[in-house]
Coordinates of C-alpha atoms in Angstrom, one line a residue:
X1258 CA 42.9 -12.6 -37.7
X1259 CA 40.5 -12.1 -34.9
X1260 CA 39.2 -9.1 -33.0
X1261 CA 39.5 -11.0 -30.3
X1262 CA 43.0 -11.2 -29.6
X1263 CA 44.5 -8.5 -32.4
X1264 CA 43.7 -4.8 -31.1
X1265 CA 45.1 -5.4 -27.6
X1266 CA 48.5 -6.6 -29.2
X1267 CA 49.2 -3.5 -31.8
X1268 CA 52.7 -3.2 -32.5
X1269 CA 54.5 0.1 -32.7
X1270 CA 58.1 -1.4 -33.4
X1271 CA 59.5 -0.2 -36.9
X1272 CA 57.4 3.1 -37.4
X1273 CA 56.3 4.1 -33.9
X1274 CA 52.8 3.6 -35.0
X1275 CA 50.4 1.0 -34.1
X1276 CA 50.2 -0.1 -37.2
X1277 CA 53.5 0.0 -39.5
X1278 CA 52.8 1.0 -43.7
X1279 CA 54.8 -1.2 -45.9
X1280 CA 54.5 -0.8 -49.7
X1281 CA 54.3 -4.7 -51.1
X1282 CA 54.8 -6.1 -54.4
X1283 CA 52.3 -8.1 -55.6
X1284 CA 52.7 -11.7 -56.4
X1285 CA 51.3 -14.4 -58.2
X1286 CA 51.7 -17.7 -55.9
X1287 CA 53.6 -20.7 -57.3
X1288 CA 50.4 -23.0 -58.2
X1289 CA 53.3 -25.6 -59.1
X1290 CA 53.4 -26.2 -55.8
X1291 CA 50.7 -28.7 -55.5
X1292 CA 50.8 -31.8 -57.2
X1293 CA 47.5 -31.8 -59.4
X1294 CA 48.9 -28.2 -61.3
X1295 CA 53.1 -29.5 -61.1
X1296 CA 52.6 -29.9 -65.5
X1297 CA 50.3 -26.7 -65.3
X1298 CA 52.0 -23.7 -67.6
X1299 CA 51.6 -20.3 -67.6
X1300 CA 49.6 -20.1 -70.5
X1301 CA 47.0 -22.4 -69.6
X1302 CA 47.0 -20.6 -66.1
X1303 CA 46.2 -17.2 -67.8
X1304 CA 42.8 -19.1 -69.7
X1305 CA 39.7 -17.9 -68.7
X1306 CA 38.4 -21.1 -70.1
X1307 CA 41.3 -23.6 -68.7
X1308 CA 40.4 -22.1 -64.9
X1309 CA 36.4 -22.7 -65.4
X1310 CA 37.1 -26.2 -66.4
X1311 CA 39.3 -27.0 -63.7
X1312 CA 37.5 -25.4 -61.0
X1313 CA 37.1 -27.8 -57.7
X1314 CA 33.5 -29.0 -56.9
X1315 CA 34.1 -31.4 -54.3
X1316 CA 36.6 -32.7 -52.1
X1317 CA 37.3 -35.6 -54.7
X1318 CA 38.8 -32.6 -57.0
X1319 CA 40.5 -30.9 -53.8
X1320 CA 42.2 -34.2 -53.2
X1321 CA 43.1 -34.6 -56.7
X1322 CA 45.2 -30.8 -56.6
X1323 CA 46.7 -30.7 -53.2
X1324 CA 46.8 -34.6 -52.4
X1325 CA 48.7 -35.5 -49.2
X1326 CA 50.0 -32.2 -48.6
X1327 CA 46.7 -31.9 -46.4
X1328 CA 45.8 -34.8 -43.7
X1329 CA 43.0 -37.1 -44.4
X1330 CA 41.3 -35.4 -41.1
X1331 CA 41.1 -32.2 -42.9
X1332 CA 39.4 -34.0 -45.9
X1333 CA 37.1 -35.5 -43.5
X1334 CA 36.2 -32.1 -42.1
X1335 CA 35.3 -30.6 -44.9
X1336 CA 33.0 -33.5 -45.8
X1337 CA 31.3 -33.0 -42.9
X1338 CA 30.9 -29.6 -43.3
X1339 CA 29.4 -29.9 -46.5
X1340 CA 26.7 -33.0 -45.5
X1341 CA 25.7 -30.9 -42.8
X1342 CA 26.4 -27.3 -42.7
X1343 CA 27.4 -25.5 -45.6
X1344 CA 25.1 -23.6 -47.1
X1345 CA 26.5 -23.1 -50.3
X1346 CA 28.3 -25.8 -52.4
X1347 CA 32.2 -26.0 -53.1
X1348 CA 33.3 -24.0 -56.0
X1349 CA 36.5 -22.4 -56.4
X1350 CA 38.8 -21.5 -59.5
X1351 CA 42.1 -22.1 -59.5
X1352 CA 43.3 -18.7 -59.2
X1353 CA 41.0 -18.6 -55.8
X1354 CA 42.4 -21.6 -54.5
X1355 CA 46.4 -21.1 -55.4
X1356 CA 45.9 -17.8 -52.4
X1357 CA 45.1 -20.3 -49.8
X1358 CA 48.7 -20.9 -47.7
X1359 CA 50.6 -18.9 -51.2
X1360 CA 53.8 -18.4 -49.1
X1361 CA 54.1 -22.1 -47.6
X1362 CA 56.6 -24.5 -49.1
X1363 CA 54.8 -28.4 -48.9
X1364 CA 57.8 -30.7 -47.6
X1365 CA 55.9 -34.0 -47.5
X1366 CA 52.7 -35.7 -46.7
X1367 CA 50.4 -33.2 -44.4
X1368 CA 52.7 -30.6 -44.4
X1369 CA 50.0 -27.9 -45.5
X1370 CA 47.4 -29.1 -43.2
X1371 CA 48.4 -26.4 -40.7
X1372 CA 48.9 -23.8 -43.1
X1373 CA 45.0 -24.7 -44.7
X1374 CA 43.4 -24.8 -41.3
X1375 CA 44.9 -21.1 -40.4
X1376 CA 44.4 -19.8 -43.7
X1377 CA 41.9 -17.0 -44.2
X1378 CA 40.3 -17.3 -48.0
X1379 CA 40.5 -21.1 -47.0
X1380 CA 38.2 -19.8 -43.9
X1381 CA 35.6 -18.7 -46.0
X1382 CA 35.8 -20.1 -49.0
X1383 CA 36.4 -23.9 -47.8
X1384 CA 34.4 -23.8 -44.7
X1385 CA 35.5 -27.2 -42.4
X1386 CA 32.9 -28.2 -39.5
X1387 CA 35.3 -27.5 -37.0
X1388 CA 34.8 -23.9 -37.3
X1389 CA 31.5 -23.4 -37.1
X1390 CA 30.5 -23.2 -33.3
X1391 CA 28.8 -25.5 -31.7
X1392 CA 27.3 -23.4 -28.6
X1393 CA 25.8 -21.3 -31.4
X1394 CA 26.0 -21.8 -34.9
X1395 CA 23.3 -19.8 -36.5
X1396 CA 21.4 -17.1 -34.4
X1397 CA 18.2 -17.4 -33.3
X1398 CA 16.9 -14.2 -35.8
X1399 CA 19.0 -15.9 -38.4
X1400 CA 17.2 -16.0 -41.8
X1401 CA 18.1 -17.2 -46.0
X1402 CA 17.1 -14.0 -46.6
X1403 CA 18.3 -12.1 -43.9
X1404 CA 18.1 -8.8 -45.5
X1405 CA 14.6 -9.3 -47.4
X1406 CA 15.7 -8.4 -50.7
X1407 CA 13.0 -10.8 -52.3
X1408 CA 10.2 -9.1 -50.0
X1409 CA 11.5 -5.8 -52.5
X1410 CA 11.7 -7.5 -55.0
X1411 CA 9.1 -5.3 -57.9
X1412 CA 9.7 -7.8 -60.8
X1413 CA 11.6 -11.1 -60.0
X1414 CA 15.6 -10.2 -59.3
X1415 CA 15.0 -7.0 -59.2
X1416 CA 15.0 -5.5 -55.5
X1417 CA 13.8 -1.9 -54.6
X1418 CA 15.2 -0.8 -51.3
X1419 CA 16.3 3.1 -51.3
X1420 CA 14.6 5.7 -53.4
X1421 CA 17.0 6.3 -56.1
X1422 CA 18.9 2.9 -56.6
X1423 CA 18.4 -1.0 -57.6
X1424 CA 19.3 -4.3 -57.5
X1425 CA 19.3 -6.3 -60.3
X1426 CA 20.5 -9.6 -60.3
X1427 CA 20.6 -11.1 -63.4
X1428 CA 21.4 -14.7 -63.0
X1429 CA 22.0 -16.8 -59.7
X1430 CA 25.2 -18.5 -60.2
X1431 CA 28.9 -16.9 -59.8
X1432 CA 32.4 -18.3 -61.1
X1433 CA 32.9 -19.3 -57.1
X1434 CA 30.8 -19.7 -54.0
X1435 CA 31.4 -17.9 -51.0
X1436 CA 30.7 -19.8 -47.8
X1437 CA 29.1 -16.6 -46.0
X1438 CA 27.3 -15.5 -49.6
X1439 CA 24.1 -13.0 -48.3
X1440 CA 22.3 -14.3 -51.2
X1441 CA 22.5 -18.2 -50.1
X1442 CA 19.2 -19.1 -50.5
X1443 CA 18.9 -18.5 -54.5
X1444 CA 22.6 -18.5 -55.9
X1445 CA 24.2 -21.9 -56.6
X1446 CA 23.4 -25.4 -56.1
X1447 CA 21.6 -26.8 -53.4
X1448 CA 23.2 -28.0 -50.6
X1449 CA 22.0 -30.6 -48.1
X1450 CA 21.1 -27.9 -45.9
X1451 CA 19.4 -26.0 -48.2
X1452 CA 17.1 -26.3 -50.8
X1453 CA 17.8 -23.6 -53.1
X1454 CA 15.5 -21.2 -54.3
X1455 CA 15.5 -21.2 -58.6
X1456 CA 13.9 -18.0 -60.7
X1457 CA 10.4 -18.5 -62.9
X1458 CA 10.8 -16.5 -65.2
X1459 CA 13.3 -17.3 -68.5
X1460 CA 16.2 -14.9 -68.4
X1461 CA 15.3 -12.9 -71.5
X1462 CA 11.8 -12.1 -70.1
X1463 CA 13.4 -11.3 -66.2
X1464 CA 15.6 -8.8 -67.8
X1465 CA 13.2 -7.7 -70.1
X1466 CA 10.9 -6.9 -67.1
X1467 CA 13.4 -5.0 -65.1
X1468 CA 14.1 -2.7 -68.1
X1469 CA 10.2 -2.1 -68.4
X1470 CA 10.1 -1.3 -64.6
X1471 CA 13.0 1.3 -65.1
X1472 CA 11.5 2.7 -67.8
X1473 CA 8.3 3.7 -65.2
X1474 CA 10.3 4.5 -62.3
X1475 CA 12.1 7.8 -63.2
X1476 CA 12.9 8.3 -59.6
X1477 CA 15.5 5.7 -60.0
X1478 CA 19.1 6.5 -60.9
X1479 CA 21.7 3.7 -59.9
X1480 CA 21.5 -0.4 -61.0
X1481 CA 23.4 -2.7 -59.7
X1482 CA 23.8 -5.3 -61.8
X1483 CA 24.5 -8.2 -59.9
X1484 CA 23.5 -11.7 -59.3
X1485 CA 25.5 -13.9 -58.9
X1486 CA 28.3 -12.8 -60.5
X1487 CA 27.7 -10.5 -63.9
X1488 CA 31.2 -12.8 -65.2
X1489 CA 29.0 -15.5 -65.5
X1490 CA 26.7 -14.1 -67.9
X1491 CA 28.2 -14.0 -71.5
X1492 CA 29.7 -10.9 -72.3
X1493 CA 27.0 -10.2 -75.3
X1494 CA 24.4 -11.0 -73.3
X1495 CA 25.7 -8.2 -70.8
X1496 CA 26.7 -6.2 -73.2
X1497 CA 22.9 -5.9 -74.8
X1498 CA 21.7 -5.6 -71.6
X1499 CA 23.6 -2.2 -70.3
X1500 CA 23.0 -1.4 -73.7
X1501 CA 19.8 -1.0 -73.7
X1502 CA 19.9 0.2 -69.7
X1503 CA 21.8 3.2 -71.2
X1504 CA 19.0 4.2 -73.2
X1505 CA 16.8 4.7 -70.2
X1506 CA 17.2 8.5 -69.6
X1507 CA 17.0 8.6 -65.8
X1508 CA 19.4 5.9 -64.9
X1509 CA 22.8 7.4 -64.2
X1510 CA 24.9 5.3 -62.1
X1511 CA 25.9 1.8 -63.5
X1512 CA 27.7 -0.8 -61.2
X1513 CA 28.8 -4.0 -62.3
X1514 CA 29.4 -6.4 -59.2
X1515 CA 32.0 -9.1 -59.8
X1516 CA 34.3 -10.8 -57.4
X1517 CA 35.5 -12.4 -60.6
X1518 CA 38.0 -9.5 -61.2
X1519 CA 39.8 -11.2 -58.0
X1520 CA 37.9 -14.6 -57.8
X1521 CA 38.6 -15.3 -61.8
X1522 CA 40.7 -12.1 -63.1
X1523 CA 41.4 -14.0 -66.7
X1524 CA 37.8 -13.4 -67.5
X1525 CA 38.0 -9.8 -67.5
X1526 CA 41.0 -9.6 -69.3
X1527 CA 39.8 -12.0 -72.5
X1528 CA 39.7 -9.7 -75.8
X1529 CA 36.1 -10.0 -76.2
X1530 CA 34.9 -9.0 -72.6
X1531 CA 37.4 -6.3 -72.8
X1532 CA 35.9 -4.9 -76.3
X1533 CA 32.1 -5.2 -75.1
X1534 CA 33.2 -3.0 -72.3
X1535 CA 35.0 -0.8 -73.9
X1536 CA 31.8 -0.4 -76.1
X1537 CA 29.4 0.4 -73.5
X1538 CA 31.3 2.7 -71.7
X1539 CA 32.1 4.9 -74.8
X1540 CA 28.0 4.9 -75.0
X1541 CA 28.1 5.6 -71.3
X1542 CA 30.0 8.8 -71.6
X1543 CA 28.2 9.7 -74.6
X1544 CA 25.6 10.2 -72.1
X1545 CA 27.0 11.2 -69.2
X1546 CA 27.1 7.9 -67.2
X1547 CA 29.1 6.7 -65.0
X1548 CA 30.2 2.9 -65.3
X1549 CA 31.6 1.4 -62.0
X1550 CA 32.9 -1.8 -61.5
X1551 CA 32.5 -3.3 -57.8
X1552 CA 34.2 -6.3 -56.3
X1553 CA 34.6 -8.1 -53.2
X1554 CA 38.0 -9.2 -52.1
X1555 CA 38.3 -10.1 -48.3
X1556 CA 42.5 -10.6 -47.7
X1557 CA 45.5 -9.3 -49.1
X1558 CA 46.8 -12.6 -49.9
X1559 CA 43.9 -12.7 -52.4
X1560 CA 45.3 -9.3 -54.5
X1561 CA 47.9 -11.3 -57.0
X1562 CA 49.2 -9.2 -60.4
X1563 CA 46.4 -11.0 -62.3
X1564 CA 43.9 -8.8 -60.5
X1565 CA 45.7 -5.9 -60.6
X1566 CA 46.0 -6.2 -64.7
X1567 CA 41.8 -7.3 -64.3
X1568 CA 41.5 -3.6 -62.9
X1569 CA 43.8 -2.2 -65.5
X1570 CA 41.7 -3.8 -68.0
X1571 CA 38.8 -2.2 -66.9
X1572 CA 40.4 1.0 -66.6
X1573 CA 41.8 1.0 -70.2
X1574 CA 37.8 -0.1 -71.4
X1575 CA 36.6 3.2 -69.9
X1576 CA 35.6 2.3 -66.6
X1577 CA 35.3 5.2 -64.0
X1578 CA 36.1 3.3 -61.0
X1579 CA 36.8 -0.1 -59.3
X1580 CA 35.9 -0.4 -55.7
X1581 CA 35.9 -3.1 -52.8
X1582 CA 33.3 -4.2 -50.7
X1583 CA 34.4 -6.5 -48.4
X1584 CA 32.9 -8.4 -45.6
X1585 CA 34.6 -8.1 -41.8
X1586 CA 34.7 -12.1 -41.0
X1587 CA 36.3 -13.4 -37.5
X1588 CA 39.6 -15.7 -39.1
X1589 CA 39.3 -13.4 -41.7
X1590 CA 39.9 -10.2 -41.7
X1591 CA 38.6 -8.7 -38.4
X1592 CA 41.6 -7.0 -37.5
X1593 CA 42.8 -3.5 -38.1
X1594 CA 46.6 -4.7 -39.5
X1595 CA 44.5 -7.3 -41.7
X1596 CA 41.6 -4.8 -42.6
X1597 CA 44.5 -2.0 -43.3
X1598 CA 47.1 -4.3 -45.6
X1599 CA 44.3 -5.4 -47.4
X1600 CA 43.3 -1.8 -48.1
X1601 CA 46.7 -0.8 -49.6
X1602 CA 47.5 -3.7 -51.1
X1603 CA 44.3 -3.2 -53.1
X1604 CA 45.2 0.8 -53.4
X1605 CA 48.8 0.4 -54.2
X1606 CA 48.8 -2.8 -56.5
X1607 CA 46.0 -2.7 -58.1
X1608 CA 44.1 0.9 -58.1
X1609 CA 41.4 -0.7 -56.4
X1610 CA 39.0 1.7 -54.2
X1611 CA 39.1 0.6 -51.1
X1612 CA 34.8 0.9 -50.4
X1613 CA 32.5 -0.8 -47.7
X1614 CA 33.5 -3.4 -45.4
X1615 CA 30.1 -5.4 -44.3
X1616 CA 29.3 -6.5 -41.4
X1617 CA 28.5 -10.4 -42.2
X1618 CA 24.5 -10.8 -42.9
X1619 CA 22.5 -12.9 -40.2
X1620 CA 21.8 -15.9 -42.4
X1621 CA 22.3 -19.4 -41.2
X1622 CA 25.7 -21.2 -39.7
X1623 CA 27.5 -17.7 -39.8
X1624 CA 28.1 -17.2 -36.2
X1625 CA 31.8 -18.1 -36.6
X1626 CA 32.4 -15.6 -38.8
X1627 CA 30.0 -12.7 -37.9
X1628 CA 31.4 -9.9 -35.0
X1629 CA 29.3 -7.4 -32.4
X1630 CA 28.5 -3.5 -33.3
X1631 CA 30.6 -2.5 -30.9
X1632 CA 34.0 -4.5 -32.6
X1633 CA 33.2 -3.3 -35.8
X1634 CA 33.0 0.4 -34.3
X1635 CA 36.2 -0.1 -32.6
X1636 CA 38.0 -1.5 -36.3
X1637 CA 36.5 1.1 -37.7
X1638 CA 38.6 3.8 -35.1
X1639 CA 41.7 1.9 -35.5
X1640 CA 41.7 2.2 -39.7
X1641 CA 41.0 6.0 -39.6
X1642 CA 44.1 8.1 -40.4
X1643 CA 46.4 5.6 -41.8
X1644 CA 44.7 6.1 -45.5
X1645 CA 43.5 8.9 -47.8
X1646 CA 40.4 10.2 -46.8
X1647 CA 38.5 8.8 -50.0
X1648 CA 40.1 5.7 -49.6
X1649 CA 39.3 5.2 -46.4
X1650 CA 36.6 2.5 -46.2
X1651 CA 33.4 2.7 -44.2
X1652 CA 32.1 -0.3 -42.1
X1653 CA 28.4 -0.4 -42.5
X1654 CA 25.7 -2.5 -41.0
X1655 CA 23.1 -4.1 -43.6
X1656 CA 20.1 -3.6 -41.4
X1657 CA 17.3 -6.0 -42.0
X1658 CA 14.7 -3.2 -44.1
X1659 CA 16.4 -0.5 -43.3
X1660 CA 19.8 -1.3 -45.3
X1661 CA 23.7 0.3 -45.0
X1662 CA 24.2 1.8 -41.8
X1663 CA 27.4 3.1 -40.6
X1664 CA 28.5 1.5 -37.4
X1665 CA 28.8 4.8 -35.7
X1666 CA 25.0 5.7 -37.0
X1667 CA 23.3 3.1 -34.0
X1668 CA 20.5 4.6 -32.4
X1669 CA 20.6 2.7 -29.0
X1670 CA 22.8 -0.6 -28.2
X1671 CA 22.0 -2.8 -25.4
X1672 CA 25.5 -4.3 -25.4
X1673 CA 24.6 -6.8 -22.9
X1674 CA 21.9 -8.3 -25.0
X1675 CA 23.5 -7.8 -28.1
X1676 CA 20.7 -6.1 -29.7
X1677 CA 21.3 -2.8 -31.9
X1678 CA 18.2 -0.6 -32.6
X1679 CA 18.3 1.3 -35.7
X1680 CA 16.0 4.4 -37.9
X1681 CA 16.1 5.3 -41.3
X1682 CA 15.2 8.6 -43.1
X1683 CA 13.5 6.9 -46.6
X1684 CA 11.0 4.4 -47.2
X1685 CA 11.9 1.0 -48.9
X1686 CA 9.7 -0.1 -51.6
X1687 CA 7.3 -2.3 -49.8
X1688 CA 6.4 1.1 -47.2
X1689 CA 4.9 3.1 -49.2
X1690 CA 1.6 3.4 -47.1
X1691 CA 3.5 2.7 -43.5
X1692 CA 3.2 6.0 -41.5
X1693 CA 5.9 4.4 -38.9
X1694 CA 8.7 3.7 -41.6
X1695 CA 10.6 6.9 -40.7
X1696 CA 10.0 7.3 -36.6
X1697 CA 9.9 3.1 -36.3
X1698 CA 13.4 1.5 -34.6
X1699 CA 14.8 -1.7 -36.4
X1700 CA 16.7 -4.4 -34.8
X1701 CA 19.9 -5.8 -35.3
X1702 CA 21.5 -8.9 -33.2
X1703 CA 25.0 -9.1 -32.1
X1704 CA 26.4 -13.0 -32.0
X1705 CA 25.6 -14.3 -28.8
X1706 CA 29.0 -16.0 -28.3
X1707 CA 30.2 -12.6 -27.7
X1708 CA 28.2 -11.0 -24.9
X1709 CA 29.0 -11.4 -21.3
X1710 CA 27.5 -14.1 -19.2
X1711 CA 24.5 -12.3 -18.5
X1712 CA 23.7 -11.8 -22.2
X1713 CA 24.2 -14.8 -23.2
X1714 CA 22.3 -16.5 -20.2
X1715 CA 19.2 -14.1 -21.3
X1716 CA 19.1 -15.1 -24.8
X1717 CA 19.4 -18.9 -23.7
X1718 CA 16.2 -18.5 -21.6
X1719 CA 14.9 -17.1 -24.4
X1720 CA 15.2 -20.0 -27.0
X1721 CA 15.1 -23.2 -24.6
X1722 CA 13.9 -25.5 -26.3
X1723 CA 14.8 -23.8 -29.8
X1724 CA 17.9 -25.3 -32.2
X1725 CA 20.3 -23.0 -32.6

């Protein structure tokens, strides 16, 4: 799963292609497997409710699910990870956890610890110290907010970047917590790394204020409503709030963002989220609105047949469209048979658009996972052809205040520094007055683990001194 040592090694044996197309059934792992769910039944796995209360927190709870089937050292790891790295706390649903090592058979005391340590949602969803570099581990331009969303913000949660669209976040916690999240320094808990940030305002008058600011801003035309994750917010609180979106003439582009619908699939398929839905879309094309639903799975291993009836669902309520946006991550993903599998499991199983595939944001301890410009631009040459043209997904760059770039859009590249330059053809919200907005060029930084000696020598001049 690395870019590293995947495109060199392309295998043409089956199909004479580099990369051989294999339809694949979708299954839902045996969660039996591990000893905390062996008396776990199909009904109670199906619960929305039964998976938020038996979500694991800590490494206590992991320990009390997979037991000895993982070595004490692995345990320790991911202690240590959390005391002095993470930055965002443990929490994974069930369903999210039974994907990690789904086709290995446990034979006896640390027989998964192999299969944990190489698996890919475990790589980014139960970060361990040992991953994270030590030459390295954040970058020097790192930031919590790498992509100043709160610098656009225009009322709090409510970020203002390209003309005619909007971010609304709505609440700051999600049903699991990603380990590369681009919104680490508000959603979840605290960590001891980081000090969460925590909204002012009560939720009534936030979402309140971001209607009001719609209602004066005619030029926009697309919300995303976001957060966190909108499957956290109960479903008639959600449902009043696109409600009342819908009466706002100008807005006609609504996306609800939700790695749920992978991450916790037996929320969207309860009878009541499924009814609210269905209620605001038939408003929705009353009106001639568009209501899309966007998620985030990163590995094929994570697409199950609960996910793919969690899009049917959505379907069925009236939804236009449900669409991807993943994020390339070294151990991941970043690798065109892992990038590709994942796109048609996603299109075959489960009608799933593949979307975007981000680049992963600067923010703190993400050097691990995060690539160079120029290996995202040479993943995105070896996905093209293989699927349908409006299925094929773009790789973007999220620019700090510029926003999504295609990889192929760069300006200039010093590839031997690692630094990317940038331009942009609108102004964000906080340049209105800035006559350089459109001619200036914006910086982006490749990891520095990944540029030849030279590079990496300049950039260690550079920050002598500095912690890394």
């Amino acid at each position: 799963m690395s870019i590293e040592t995947s495109i060199g090694g392309l295998i043409e044996a089956e199909t004479g292609q580099p990369y051989p197309y294999r339809r694949v059934e979708l299954v839902e792992p045996d969660w039996t497997r591990f000893p905390g769910w062996r008396e776990v039944t199909a009904a109670q796995w199906s619960s929305a409710q039964w998976q938020r209360a038996h979500c694991v927190k800590n490494v206590a709870q992991l320990r009390e699910v997979v037991g000895d089937l993982v070595a004490d050292a692995f345990y320790a790891d991911l202690e240590r990870d959390q005391r002095e790295r993470a930055t965002m706390s443990m929490l994974l649903p069930p369903q999210m956890l039974n994907t990690i090592a789904p086709r290995d058979l446990p034979t006896g005391p640390g027989s998964l610890t192999e299969a944990f340590y190489a698996d890919p949602v475990r790589h980014y969803m139960l970060p361990v110290f040992s991953d994270r570099r030590t030459d390295w581990a954040s970058h020097p331009f790192a930031s919590r907010d790498s992509l100043h969303e709160h610098d656009m913000w225009q009322v709090e949660g409510l970020t203002h970047r390209y003309p005619t669209k909007v971010l609304a976040e709505l609440l700051s916690t999600c049903p699991q917590y990603c380990g590369h999240c681009t919104r680490m320094d508000l959603v979840g808990n605290s960590t001891p790394s980081v000090d969460k940030l925590r909204f002012d305002l009560k939720p009534v008058d936030r979402l309140d204020a971001m209607l009001d600011y719609l209602r004066r801003t005619p030029q926009v035309r697309d919300v995303v409503v976001s957060g966190g994750d909108v499957a956290n917010l109960p479903i008639a609180r959600l449902e009043d709030f696109l409600t009342r979106l819908l009466e706002i003439e100008n807005i006609r582009d609504i996306r609800l963002a939700t790695k749920a619908l992978m991450g916790l699939p037996q929320h969207w398929l309860q009878d009541d989220v499924r009814a609210g839905i269905e209620r605001v879309c038939r408003i929705a094309r009353a009106r001639g609105v568009s209501i899309a639903v966007h998620t985030h799975v990163n590995h094929a291993n994570s697409v199950t047949p609960l996910v793919a009836d969690a899009a049917r669902a959505m379907f069925d309520a009236g939804v236009r469209d449900v669409r991807n946006q993943g994020v390339l991550m070294n151990g991941v993903n970043a690798d065109p048979h892992a990038l590709l599998d994942l796109c048609f499991r996603l299109l075959d199983g489960a009608q799933i658009m593949p979307y975007y595939f981000y680049m992963c944001d600067m923010i703190p301890a993400s050097e691990h996972w995060r690539i160079s410009v120029a290996d995202a631009q040479r993943l995105q040459h070896h996905i093209m052809g293989y699927l349908p043209g409006f299925a094929t997904p773009r790789i973007v760059c999220d620019v700090p205040f510029v926003g999504k770039r295609w990889v192929h859009q760069v300006a200039d590249y010093d590839t031997e520094r690692g630094i990317s330059y940038w331009t942009k053809n609108y102004r964000t919200s906080i340049e209105a007055d800035d006559p350089e907005a459109l001619s200036r060029r914006y910086e982006y930084y490749d990891p520095i683990h990944t540029l030849p000696e030279a590079g990496r020598r300049w950039w260690a001049e550079r920050t002598a001194g500095a912690t890394v």
